[in-house]
mmCIF file of C-alpha atoms in Angstrom:
data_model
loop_
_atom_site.group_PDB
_atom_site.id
_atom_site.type_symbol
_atom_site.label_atom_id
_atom_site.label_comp_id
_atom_site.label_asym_id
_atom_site.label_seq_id
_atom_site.Cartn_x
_atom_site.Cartn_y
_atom_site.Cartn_z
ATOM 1 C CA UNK A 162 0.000 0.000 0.000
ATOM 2 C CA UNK A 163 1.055 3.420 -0.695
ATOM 3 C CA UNK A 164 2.018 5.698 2.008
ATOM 4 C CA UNK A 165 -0.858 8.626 2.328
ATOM 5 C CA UNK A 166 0.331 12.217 0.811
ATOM 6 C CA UNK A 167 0.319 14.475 3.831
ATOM 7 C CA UNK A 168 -1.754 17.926 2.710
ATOM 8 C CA UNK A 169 0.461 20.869 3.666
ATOM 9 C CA UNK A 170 -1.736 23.844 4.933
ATOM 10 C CA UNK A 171 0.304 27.167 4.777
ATOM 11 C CA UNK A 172 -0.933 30.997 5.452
ATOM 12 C CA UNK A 173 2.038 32.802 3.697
ATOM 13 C CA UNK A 174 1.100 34.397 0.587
ATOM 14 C CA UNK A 175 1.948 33.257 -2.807
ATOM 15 C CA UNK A 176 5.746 35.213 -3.586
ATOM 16 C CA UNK A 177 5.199 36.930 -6.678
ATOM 17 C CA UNK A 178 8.535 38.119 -8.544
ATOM 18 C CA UNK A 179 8.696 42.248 -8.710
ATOM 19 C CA UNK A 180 8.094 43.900 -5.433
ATOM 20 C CA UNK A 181 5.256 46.153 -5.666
ATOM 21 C CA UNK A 182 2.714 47.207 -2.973
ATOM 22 C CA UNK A 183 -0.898 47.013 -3.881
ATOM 23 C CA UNK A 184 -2.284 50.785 -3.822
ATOM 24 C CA UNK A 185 -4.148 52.106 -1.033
ATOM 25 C CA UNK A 186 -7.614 52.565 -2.246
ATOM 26 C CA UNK A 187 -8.067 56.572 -3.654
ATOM 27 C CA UNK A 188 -4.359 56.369 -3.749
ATOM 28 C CA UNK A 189 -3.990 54.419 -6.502
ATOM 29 C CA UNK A 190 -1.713 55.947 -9.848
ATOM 30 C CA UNK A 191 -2.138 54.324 -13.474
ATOM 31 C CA UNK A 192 0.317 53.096 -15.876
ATOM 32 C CA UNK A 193 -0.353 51.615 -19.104
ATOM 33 C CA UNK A 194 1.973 49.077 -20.726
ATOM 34 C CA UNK A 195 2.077 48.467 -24.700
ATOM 35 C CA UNK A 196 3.642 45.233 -25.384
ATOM 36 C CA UNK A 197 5.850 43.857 -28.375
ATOM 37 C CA UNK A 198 2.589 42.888 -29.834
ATOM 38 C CA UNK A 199 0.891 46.324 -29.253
ATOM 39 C CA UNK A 200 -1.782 45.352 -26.898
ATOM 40 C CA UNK A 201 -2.564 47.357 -24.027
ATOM 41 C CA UNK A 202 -2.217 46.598 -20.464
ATOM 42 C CA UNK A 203 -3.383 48.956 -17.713
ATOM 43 C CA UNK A 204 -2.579 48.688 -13.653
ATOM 44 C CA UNK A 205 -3.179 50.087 -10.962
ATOM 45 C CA UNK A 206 -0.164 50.551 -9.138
ATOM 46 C CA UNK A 207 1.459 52.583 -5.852
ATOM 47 C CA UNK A 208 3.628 55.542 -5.871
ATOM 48 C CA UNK A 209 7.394 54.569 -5.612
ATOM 49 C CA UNK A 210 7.044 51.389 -7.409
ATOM 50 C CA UNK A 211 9.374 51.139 -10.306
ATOM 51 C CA UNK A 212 8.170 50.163 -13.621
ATOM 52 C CA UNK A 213 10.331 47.225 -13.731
ATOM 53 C CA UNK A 214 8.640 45.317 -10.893
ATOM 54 C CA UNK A 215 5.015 46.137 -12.092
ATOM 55 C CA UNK A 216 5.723 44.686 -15.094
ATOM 56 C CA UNK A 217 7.577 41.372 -13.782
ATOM 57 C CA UNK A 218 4.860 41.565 -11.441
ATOM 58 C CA UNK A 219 1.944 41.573 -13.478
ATOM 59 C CA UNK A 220 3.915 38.899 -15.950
ATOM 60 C CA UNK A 221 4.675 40.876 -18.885
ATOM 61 C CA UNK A 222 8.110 40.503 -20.656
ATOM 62 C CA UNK A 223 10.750 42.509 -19.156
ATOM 63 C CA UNK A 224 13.704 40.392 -18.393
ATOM 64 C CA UNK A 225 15.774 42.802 -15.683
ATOM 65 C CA UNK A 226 18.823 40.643 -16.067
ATOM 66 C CA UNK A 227 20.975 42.542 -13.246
ATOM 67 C CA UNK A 228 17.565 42.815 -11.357
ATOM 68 C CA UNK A 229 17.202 46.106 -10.788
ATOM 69 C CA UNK A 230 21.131 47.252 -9.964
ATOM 70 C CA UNK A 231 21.205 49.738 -13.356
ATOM 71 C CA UNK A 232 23.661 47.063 -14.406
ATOM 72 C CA UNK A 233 22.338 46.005 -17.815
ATOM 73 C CA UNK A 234 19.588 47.771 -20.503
ATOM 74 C CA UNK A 235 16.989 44.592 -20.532
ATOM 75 C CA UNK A 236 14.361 46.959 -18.780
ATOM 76 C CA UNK A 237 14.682 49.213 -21.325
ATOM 77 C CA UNK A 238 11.393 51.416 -22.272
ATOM 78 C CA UNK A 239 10.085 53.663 -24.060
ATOM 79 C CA UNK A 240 7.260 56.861 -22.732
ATOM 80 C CA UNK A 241 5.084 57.652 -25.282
ATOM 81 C CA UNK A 242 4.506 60.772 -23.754
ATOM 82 C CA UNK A 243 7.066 63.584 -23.999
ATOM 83 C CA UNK A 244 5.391 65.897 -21.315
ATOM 84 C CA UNK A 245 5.415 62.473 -18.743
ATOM 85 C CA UNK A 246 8.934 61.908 -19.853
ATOM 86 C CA UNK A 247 9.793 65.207 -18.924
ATOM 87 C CA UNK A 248 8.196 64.921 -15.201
ATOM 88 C CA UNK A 249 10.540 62.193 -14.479
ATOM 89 C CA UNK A 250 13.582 62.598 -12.641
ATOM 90 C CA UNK A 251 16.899 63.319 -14.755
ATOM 91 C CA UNK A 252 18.619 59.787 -15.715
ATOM 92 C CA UNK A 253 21.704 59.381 -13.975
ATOM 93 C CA UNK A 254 25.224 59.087 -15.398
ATOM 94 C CA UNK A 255 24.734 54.993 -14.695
ATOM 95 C CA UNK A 256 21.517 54.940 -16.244
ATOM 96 C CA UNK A 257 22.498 57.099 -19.358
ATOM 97 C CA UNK A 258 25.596 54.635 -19.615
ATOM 98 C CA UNK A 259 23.274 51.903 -19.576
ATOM 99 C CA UNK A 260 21.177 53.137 -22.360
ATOM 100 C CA UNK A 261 23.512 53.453 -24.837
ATOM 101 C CA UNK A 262 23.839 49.590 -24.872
ATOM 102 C CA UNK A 263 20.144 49.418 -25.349
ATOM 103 C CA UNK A 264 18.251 48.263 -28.599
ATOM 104 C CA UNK A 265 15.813 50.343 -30.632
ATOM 105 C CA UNK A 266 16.980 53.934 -28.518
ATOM 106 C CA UNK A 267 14.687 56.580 -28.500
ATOM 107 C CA UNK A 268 14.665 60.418 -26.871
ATOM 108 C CA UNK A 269 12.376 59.396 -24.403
ATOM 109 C CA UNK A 270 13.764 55.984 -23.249
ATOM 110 C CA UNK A 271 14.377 54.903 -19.870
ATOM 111 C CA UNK A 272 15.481 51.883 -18.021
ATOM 112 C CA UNK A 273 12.390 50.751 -16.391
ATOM 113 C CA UNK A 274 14.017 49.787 -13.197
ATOM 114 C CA UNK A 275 14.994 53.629 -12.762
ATOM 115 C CA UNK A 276 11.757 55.100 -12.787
ATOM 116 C CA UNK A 277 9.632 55.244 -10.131
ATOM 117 C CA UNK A 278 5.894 55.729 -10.193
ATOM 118 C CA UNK A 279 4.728 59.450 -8.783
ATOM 119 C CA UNK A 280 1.549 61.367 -8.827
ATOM 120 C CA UNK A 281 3.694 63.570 -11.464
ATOM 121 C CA UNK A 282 3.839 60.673 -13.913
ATOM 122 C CA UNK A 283 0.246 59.252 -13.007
ATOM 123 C CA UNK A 284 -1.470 58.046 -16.562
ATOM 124 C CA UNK A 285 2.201 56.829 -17.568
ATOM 125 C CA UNK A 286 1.725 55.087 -20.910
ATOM 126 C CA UNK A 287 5.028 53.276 -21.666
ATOM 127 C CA UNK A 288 6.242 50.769 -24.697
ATOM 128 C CA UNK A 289 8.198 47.754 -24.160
ATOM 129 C CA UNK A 290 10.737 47.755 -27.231
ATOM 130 C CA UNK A 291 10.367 45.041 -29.442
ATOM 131 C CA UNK A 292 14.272 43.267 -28.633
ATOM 132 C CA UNK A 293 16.294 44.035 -25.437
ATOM 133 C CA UNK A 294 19.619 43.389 -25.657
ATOM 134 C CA UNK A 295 21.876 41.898 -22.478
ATOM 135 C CA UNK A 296 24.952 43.407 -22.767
ATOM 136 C CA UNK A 297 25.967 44.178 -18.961
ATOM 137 C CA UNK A 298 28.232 46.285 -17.457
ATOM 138 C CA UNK A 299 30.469 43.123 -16.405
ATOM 139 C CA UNK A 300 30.853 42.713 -19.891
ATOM 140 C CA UNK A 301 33.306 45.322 -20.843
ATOM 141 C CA UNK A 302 35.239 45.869 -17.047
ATOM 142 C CA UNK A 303 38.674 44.110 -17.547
ATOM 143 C CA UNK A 304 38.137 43.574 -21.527
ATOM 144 C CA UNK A 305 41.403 42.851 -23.150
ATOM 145 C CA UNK A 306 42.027 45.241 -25.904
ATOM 146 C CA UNK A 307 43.732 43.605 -29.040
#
């Protein structure tokens, strides 16, 4: 006879990957995400989470390879909107540095980890490029030149 399965009973809750914090209700801010595909997929979301965990949170594809360090350009964006773009924060050196190793560049791209959502940026609607490319930082520190 088979030994009987024990049923494990737990009251953690399920771990999600991104960290975000559900929104206090009348507190909540919107962003809008346009994927690869160009379909449209709008959260709810709290102020001072980044774009990069809302996304990984709500399972769309946004790879974050150095997981949120500004170490890589695979959370690379895109904000449609110029005025939104300019409400944000200035990138930083790291970030800019990061950016130039990203694929499909624009004037108003960002690296999604970088950006946090604010009551300044509420309505946020932002493009996920249609490649990402992982070059890292690690990849060039201690390169050999020929």
């Amino acid at each position: 006879m088979f030994p009987r399965a024990r049923r494990r009973f737990s009251t953690t809750t399920v771990a999600r990957h991104g960290h975000v914090t559900p929104p206090k209700p009348g507190e909540e801010l919107h962003v809008t995400f346009i994927d690869k595909e160009g379909a449209e997929h709008e959260f709810a979301v709290s102020a001072g989470d980044n774009l990069m965990d809302i996304a990984q949170a709500e399972d769309l594809e946004m790879e974050g390879a150095c997981g949120g360090s500004c170490a890589c350009s695979t959370c690379h964006v895109i904000v449609e909107d110029p005025d939104k773009y300019d409400a944000m924060p200035e990138p930083s050196d790291d970030e800019n540095d990061m950016l130039d190793l990203a694929f499909g560049l624009t004037e108003t791209s960002r690296l999604g980890c970088q950006v946090k959502m604010s009551k300044e940026i509420d309505g946020v609607r932002i493009r996920l490029p249609s490649m990402t490319r992982n070059l890292q930082a690690a990849d060039f520190k201690g390169a050999k030149k020929s």
